Every structure is written in C-alpha cells, then in structure tokens.
PDB file of C-alpha atoms and ligand atoms in Angstrom:
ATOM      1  CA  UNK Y   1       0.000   0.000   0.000  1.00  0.00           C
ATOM      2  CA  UNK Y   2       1.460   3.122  -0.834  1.00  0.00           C
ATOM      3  CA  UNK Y   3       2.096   5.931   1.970  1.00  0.00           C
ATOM      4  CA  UNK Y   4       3.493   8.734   0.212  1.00  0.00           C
ATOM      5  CA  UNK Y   5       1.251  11.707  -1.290  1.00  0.00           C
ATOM      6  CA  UNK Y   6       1.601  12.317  -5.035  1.00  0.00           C
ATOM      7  CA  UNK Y   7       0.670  15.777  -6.593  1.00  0.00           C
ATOM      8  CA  UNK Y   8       0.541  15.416 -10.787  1.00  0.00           C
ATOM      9  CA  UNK Y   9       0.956  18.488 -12.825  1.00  0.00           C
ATOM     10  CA  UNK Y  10       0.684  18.093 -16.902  1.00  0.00           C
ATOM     11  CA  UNK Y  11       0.418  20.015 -19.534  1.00  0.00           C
ATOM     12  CA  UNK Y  12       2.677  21.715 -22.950  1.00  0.00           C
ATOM     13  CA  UNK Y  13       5.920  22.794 -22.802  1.00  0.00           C
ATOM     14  CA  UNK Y  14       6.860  26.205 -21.374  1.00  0.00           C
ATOM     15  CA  UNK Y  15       3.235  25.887 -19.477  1.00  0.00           C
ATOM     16  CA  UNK Y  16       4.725  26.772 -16.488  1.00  0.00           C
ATOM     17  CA  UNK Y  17       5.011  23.140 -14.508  1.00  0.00           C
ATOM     18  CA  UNK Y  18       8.249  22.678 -13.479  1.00  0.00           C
ATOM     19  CA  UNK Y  19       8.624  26.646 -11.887  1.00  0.00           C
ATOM     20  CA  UNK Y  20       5.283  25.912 -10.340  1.00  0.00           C
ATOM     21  CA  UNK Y  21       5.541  22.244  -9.151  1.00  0.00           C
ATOM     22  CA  UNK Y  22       8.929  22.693  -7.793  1.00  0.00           C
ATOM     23  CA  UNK Y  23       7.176  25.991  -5.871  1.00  0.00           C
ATOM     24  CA  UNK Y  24       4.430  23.853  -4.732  1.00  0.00           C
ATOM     25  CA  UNK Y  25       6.979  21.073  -3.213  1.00  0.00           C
ATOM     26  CA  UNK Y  26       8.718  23.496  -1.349  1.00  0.00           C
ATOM     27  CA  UNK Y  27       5.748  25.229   0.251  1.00  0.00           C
ATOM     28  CA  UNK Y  28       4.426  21.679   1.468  1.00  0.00           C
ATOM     29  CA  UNK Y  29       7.698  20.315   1.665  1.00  0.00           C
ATOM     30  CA  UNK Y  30       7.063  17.916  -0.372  1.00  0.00           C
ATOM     31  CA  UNK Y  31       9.869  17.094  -3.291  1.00  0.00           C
ATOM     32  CA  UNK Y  32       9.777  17.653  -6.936  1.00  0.00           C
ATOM     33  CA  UNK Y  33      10.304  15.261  -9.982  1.00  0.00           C
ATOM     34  CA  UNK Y  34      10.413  16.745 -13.076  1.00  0.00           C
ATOM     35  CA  UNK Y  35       9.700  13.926 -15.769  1.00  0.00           C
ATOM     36  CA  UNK Y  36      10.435  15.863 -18.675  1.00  0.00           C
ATOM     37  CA  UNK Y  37      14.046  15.913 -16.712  1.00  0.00           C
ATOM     38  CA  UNK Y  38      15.168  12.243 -17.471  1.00  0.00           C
ATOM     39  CA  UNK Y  39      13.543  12.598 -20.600  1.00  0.00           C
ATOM     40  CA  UNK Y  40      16.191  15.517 -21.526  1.00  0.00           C
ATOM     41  CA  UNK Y  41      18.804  13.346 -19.834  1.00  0.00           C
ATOM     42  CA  UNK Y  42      18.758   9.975 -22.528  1.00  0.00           C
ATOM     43  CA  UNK Y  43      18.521  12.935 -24.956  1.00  0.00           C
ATOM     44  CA  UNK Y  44      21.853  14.339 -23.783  1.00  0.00           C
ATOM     45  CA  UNK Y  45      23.026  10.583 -23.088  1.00  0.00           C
ATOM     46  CA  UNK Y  46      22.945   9.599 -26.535  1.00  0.00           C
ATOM     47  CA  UNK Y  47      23.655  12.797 -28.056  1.00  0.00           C
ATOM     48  CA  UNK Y  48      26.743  12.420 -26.576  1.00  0.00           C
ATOM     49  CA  UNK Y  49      27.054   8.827 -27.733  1.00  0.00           C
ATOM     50  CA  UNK Y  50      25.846   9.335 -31.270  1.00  0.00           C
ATOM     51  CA  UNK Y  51      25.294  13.176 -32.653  1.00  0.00           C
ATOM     52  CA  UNK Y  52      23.547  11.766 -35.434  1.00  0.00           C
ATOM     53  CA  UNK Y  53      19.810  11.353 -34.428  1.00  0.00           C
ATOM     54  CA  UNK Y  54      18.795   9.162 -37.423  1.00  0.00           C
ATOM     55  CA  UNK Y  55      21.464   6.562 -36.123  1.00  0.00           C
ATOM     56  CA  UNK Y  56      19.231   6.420 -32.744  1.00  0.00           C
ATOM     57  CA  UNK Y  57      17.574   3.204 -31.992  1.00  0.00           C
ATOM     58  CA  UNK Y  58      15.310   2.499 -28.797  1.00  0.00           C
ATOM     59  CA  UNK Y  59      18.151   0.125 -27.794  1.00  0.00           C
ATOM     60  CA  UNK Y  60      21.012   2.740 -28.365  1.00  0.00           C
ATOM     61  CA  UNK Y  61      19.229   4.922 -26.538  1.00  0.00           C
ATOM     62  CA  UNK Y  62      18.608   2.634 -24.100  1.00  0.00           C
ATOM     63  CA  UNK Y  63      22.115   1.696 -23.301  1.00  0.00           C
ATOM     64  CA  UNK Y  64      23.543   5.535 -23.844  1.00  0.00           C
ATOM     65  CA  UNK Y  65      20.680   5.948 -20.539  1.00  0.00           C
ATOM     66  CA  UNK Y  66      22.401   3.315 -18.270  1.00  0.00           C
ATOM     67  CA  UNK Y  67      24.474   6.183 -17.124  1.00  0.00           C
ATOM     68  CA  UNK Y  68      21.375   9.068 -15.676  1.00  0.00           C
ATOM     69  CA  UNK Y  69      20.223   8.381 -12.538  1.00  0.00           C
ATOM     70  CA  UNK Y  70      18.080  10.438 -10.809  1.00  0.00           C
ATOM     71  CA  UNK Y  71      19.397  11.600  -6.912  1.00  0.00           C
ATOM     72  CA  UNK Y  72      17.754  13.490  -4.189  1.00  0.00           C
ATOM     73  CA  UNK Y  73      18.397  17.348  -2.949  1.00  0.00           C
ATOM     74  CA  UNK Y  74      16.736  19.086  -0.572  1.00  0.00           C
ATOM     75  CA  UNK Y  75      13.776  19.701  -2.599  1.00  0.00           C
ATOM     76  CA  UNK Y  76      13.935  17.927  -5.538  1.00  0.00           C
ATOM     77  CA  UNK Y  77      15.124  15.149  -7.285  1.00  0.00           C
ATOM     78  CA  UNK Y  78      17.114  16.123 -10.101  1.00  0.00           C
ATOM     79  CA  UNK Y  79      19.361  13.696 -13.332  1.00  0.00           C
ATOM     80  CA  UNK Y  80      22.790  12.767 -13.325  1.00  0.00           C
ATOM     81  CA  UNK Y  81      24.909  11.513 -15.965  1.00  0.00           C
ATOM     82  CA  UNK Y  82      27.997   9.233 -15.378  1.00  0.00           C
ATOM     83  CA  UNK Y  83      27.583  10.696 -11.877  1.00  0.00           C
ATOM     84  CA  UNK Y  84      27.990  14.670 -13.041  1.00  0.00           C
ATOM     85  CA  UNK Y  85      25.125  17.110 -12.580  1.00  0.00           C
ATOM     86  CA  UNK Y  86      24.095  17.834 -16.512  1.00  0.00           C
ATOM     87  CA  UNK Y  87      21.326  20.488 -15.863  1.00  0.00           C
ATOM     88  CA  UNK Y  88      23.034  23.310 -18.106  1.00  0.00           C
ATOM     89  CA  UNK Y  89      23.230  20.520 -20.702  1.00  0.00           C
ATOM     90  CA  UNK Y  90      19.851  18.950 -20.759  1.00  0.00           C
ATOM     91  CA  UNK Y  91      18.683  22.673 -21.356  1.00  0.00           C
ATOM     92  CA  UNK Y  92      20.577  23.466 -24.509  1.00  0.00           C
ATOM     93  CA  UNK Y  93      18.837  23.352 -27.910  1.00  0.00           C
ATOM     94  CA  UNK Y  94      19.911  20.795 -29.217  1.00  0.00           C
ATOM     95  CA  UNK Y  95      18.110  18.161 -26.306  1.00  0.00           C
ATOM     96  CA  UNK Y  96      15.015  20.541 -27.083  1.00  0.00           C
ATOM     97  CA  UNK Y  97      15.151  19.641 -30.665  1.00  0.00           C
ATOM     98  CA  UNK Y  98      15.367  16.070 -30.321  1.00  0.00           C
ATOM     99  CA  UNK Y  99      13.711  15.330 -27.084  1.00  0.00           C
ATOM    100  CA  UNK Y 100      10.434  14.562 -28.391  1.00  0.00           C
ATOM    101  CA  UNK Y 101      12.178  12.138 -30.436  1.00  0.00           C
ATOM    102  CA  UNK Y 102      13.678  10.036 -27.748  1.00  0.00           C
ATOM    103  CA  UNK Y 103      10.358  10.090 -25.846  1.00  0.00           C
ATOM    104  CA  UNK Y 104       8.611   8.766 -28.835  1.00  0.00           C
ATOM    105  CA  UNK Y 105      10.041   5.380 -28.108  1.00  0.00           C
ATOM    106  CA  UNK Y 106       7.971   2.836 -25.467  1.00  0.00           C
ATOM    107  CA  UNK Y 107      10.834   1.422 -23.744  1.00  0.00           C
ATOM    108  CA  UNK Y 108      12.431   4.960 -23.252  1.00  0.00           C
ATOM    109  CA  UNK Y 109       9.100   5.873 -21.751  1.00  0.00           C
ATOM    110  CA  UNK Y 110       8.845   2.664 -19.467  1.00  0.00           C
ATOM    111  CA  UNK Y 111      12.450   3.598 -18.146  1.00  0.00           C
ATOM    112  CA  UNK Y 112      11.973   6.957 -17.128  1.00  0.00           C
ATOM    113  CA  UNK Y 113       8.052   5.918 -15.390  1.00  0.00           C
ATOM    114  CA  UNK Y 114      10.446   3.577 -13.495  1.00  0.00           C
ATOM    115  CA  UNK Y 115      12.546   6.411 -11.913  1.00  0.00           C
ATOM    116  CA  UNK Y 116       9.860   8.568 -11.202  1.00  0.00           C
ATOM    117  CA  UNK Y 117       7.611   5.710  -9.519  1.00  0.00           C
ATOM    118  CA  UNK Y 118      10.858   4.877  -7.489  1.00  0.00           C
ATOM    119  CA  UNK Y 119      11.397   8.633  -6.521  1.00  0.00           C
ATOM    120  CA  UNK Y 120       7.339   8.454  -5.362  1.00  0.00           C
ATOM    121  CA  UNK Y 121       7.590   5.287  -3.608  1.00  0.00           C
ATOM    122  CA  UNK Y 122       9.809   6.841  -0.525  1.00  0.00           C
ATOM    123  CA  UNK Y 123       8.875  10.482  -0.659  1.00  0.00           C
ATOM    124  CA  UNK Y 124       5.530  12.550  -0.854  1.00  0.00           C
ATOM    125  CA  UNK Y 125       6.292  14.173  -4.597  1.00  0.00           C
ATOM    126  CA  UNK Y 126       5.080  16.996  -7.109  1.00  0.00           C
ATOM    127  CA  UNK Y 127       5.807  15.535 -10.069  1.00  0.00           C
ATOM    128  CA  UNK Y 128       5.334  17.229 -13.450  1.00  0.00           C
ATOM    129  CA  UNK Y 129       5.399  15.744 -16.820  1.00  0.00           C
ATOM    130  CA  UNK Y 130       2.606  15.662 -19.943  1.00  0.00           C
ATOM    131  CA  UNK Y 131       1.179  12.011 -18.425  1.00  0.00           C
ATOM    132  CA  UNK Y 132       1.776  11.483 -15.063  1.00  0.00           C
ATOM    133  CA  UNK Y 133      -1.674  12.036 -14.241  1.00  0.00           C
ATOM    134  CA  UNK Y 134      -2.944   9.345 -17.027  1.00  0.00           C
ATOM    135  CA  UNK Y 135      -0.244   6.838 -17.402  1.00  0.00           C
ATOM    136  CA  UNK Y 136       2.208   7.081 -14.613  1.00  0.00           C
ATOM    137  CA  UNK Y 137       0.399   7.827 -11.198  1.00  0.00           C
ATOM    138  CA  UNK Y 138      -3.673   7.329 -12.680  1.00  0.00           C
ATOM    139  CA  UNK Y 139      -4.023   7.038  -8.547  1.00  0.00           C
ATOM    140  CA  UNK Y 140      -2.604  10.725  -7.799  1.00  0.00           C
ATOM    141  CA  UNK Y 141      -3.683  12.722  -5.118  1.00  0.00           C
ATOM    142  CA  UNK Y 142      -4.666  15.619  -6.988  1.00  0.00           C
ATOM    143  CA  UNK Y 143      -4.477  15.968 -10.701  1.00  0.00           C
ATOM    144  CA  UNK Y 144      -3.484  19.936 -12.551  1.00  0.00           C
ATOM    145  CA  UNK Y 145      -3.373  20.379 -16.376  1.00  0.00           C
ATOM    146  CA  UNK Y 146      -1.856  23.849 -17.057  1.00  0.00           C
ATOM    147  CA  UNK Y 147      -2.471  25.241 -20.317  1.00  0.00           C
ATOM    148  CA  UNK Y 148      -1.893  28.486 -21.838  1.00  0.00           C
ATOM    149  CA  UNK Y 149      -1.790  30.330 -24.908  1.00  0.00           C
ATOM    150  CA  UNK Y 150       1.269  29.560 -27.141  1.00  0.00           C
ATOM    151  CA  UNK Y 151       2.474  33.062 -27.959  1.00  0.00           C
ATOM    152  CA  UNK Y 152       2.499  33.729 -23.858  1.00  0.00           C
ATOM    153  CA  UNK Y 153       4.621  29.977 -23.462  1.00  0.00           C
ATOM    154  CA  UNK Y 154       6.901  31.547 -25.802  1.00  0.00           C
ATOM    155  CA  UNK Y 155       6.967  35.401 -24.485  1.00  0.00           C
ATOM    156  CA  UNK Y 156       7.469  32.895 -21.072  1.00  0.00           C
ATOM    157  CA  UNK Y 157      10.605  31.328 -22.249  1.00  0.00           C
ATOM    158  CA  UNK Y 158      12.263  34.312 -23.954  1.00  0.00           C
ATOM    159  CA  UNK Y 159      11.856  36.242 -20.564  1.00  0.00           C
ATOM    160  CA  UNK Y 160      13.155  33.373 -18.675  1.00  0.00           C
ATOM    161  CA  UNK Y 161      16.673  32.863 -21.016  1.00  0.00           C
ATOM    162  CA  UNK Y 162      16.878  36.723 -19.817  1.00  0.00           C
ATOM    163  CA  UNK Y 163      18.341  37.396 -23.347  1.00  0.00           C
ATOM    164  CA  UNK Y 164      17.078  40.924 -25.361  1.00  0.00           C
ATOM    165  CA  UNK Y 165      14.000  40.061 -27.253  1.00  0.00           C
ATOM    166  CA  UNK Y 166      12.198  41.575 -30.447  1.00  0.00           C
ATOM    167  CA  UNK Y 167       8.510  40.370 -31.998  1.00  0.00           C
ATOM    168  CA  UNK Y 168      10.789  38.178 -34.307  1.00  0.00           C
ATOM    169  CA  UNK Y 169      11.997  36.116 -31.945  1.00  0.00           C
ATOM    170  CA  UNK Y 170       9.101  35.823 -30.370  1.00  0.00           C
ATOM    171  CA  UNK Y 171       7.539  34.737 -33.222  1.00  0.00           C
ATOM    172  CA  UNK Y 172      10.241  31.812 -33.746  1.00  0.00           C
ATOM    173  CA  UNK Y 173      10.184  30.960 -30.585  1.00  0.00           C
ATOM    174  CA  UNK Y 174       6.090  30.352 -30.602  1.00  0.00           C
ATOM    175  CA  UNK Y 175       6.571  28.643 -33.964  1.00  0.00           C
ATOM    176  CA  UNK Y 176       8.806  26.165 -32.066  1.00  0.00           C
ATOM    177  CA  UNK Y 177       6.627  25.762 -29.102  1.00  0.00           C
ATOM    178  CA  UNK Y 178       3.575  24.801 -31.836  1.00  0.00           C
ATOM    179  CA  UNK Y 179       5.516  22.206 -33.811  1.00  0.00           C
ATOM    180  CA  UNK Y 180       6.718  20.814 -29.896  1.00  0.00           C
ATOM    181  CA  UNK Y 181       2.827  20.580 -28.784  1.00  0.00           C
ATOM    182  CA  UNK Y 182       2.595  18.592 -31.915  1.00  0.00           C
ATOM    183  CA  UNK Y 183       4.881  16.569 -31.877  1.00  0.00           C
ATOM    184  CA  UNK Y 184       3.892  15.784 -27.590  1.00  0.00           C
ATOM    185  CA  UNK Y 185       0.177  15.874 -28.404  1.00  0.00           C
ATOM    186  CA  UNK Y 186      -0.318  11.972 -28.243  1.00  0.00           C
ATOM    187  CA  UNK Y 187       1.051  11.886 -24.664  1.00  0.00           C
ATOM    188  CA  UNK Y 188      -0.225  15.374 -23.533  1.00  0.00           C
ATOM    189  CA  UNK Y 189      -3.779  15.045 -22.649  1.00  0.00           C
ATOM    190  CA  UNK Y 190      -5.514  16.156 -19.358  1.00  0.00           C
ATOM    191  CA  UNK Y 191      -7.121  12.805 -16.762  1.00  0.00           C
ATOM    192  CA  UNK Y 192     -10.808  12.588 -16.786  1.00  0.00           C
ATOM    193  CA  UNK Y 193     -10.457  14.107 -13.093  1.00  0.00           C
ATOM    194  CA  UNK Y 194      -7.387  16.603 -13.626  1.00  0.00           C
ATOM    195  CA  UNK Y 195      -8.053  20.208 -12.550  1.00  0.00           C
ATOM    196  CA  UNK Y 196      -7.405  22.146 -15.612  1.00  0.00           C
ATOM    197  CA  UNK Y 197      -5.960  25.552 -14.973  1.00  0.00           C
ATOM    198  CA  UNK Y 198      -5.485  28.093 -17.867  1.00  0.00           C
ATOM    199  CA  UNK Y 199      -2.426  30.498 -16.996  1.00  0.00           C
ATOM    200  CA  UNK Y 200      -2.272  32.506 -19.833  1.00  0.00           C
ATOM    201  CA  UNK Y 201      -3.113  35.488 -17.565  1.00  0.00           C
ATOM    202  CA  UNK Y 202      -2.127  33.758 -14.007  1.00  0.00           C
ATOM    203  CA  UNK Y 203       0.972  35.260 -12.524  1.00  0.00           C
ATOM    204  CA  UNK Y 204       3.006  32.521 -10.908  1.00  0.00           C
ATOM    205  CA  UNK Y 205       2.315  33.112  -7.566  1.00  0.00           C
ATOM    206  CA  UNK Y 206      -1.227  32.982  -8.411  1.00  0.00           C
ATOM    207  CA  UNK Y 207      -0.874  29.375  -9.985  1.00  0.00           C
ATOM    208  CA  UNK Y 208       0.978  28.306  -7.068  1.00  0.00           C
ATOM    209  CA  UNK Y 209      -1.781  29.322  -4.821  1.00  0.00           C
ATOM    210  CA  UNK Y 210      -4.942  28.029  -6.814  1.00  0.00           C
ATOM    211  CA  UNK Y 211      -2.391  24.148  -6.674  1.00  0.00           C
ATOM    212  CA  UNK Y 212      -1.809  24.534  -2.989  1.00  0.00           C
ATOM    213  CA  UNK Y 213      -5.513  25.611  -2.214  1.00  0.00           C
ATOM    214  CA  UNK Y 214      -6.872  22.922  -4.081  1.00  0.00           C
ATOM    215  CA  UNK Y 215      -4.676  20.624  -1.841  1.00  0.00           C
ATOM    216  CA  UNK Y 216      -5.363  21.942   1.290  1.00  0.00           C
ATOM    217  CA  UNK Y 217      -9.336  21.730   0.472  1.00  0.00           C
ATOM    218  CA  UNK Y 218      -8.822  18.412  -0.805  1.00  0.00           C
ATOM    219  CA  UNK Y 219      -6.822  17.092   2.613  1.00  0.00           C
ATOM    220  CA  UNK Y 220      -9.138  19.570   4.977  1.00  0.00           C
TER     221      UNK Y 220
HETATM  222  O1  C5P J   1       8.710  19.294 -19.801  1.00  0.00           O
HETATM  223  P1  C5P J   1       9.852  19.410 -20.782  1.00  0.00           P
HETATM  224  O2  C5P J   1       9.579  20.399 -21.864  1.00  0.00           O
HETATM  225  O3  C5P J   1      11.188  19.603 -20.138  1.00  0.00           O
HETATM  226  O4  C5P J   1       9.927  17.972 -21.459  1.00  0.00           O
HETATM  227  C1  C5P J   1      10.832  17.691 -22.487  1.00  0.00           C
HETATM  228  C2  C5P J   1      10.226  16.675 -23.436  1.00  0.00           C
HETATM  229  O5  C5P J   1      10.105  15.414 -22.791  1.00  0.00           O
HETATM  230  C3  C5P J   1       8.840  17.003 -23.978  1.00  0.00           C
HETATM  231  O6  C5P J   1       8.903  17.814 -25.143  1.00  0.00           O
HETATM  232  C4  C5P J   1       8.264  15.631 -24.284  1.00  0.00           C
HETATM  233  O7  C5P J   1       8.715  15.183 -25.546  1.00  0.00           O
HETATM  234  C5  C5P J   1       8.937  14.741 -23.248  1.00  0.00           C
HETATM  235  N1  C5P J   1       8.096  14.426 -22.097  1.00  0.00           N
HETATM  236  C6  C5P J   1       7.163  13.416 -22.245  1.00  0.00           C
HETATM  237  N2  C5P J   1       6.452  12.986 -21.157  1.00  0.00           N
HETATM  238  C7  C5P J   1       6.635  13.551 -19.953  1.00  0.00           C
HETATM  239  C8  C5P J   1       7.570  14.607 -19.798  1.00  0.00           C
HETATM  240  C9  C5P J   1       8.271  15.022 -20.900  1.00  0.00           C
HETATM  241  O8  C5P J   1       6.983  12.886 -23.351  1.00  0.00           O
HETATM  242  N3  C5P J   1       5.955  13.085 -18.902  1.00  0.00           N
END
C-alpha cells in the first residue's frame, strides 16, 4: 500500500510546470520530480554517444541511458549523468530539438516511469510531466493540467533565457513551441479528473496558490 502523497501536474511545454511544481513542493515540503528531466537526460546521453539522431535506436538509446540516474536534494530530485550534474546541458537546444524524439520510443518511456515511480515510492512528490496524471500515477492525489496560450509559453521562455527580445523572436520561438505541442500531443492530454488551470493570464504566484488551495481543500 502506498504511503506517500503524489501531486501530478501536466500540460505543454513552457506551461509553467516545473517553476510551479517545484514551488508547490517546497511550500508543502514535499519534493519535486520533473519527468520531462530524465527525458532531456537519454537525450543528452545519446547525443553524446551518437550526434547523429537518425542513427538512434530504442536500444542505443537505451544503453547511452544506463548512465542518468536520478538523486535526491533538498527539494527535488534532479538527473545525473555518469555521476555529473548535466542540468546546463539537458537545457541546450539541441536536447530541445530532439527530445520529443527520444520520448517517442515505449521502452524509453517505461524507463523513465520507473525512476519517477521509485522517486514516489519513498517520498511525498510533485511531479510534473505531460502524463503522469494518465499513465504514470492514474491514482494521484490531486491531478493539474496547465495550459496556456502559445504566444504567452513563448513570451514565457524568452523572458526566462533573460536574453534581449524583439517580436521576431518571439515569433520563432512560438513557432517552435507549436511544432513541440505537436509533436507531444499523443502523450499530452488532461485525466478525466485533472483540474485544468489556464495560466495565460495567471501570474506565478497565483498558480501556485490556486495548486496549494486545491490541496489543502482536498486534505481539509
Ligand atoms: O517538460 P519538458 O519540456 O522539459 O519535457 C521535455 C520533453 O520530454 C517534452 O517535449 C516531451 O517530448 C517529453 N516528455 C514526455 N512525457 C513527460 C515529460 C516530458 O513525453 N511526462
């Protein structure tokens, strides 16, 4: 019988999840798993292996994996390759352009649901991915699906590289986020009994709050 708590937030990339479930953790102490994480770590695995992605195989992939585990901080649990931290890495473009790839492929996707049951089995988690509320934990506490509009995602992730922006870039960059929401679409789809939260106008703090409100009236 499982003892731990489980929080599941889903939804598109640059939605907002992994600021806001790793803020939720920390305000109920709880720690955070961020799926997409281990998904970006095989990515940088077998880039690292093999540059070439049309050389990838599920197996190659596989074995390039062997090396990521995924360890526990203070707050969150968080990939390591060949024992090294690789967060700058997994971040870089080139894992975002062939992520979606690598989590394409079953096995890839039965690995990382391993490590992130694992991480839930000893610890109360917020975890955030595109299916942890469907595939992964169907028997989660509390389900969120964040959504927002795809220009905002975008305007989002320009703000958070911190770099000088103009409304080309910001259309690239929403362009990118559209052809990644297609390319995720099969695995991103809210539970029957997910909360569904659009934060195209939310601020974070306000996201944060609706999650941890829902929790509290949930446990009260
Ligand atoms: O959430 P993030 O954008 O970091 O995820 C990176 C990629 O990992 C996604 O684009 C998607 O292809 C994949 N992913 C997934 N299922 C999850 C989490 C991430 O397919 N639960």
């Amino acid at each position: 019988m499982r003892r731990t708590s489980i929080i599941a937030i889903d939804g598109p990339a640059a939605s907002g999840k992994s600021s806001t479930a790793q803020m939720v953790a920390e305000k109920l102490d709880y720690l955070h798993v961020d799926s997409g994480s281990l998904y970006r770590a095989a990515t940088a695995a077998i880039l690292r292996a093999q540059p070439n992605p049309d050389e990838w195989t599920e197996r190659s992939v596989l074995d390039a994996a062997r090396g990521v585990e995924l360890r526990a901080a203070r707050t969150s649990f968080y990939p390591v390759l060949d024992n090294r931290a690789i967060e700058e890495e997994i971040r870089g473009a080139d894992v975002t352009r062939n992520v979606s790839r690598v989590a394409q492929m079953p096995r890839v996707r039965e690995w990382v649901n391993a490590k992130v049951r694992d991480a839930a089995a000893s610890s109360n988690v917020v975890v955030d991915g595109r299916d942890m509320g469907t595939v992964v934990f169907p028997e989660a506490d509390l389900k969120i699906f964040l959504v927002a509009d795809s220009r905002e995602r975008a305007a989002r992730r320009l703000r958070q590289r911190g770099t000088p922006t103009s409304e080309k870039l910001l259309d690239d960059e929403t362009l990118r986020i559209i052809e990644r929401d297609a390319r995720d679409a099969r695995q991103t789809v809210p539970a029957a009994d997910a909360a569904i939260i659009d934060t195209t106008s939310l601020t974070q703090r306000e996201q944060v709050e609706r999650i941890v409100n829902l929790w509290i009236e949930q446990s009260g």
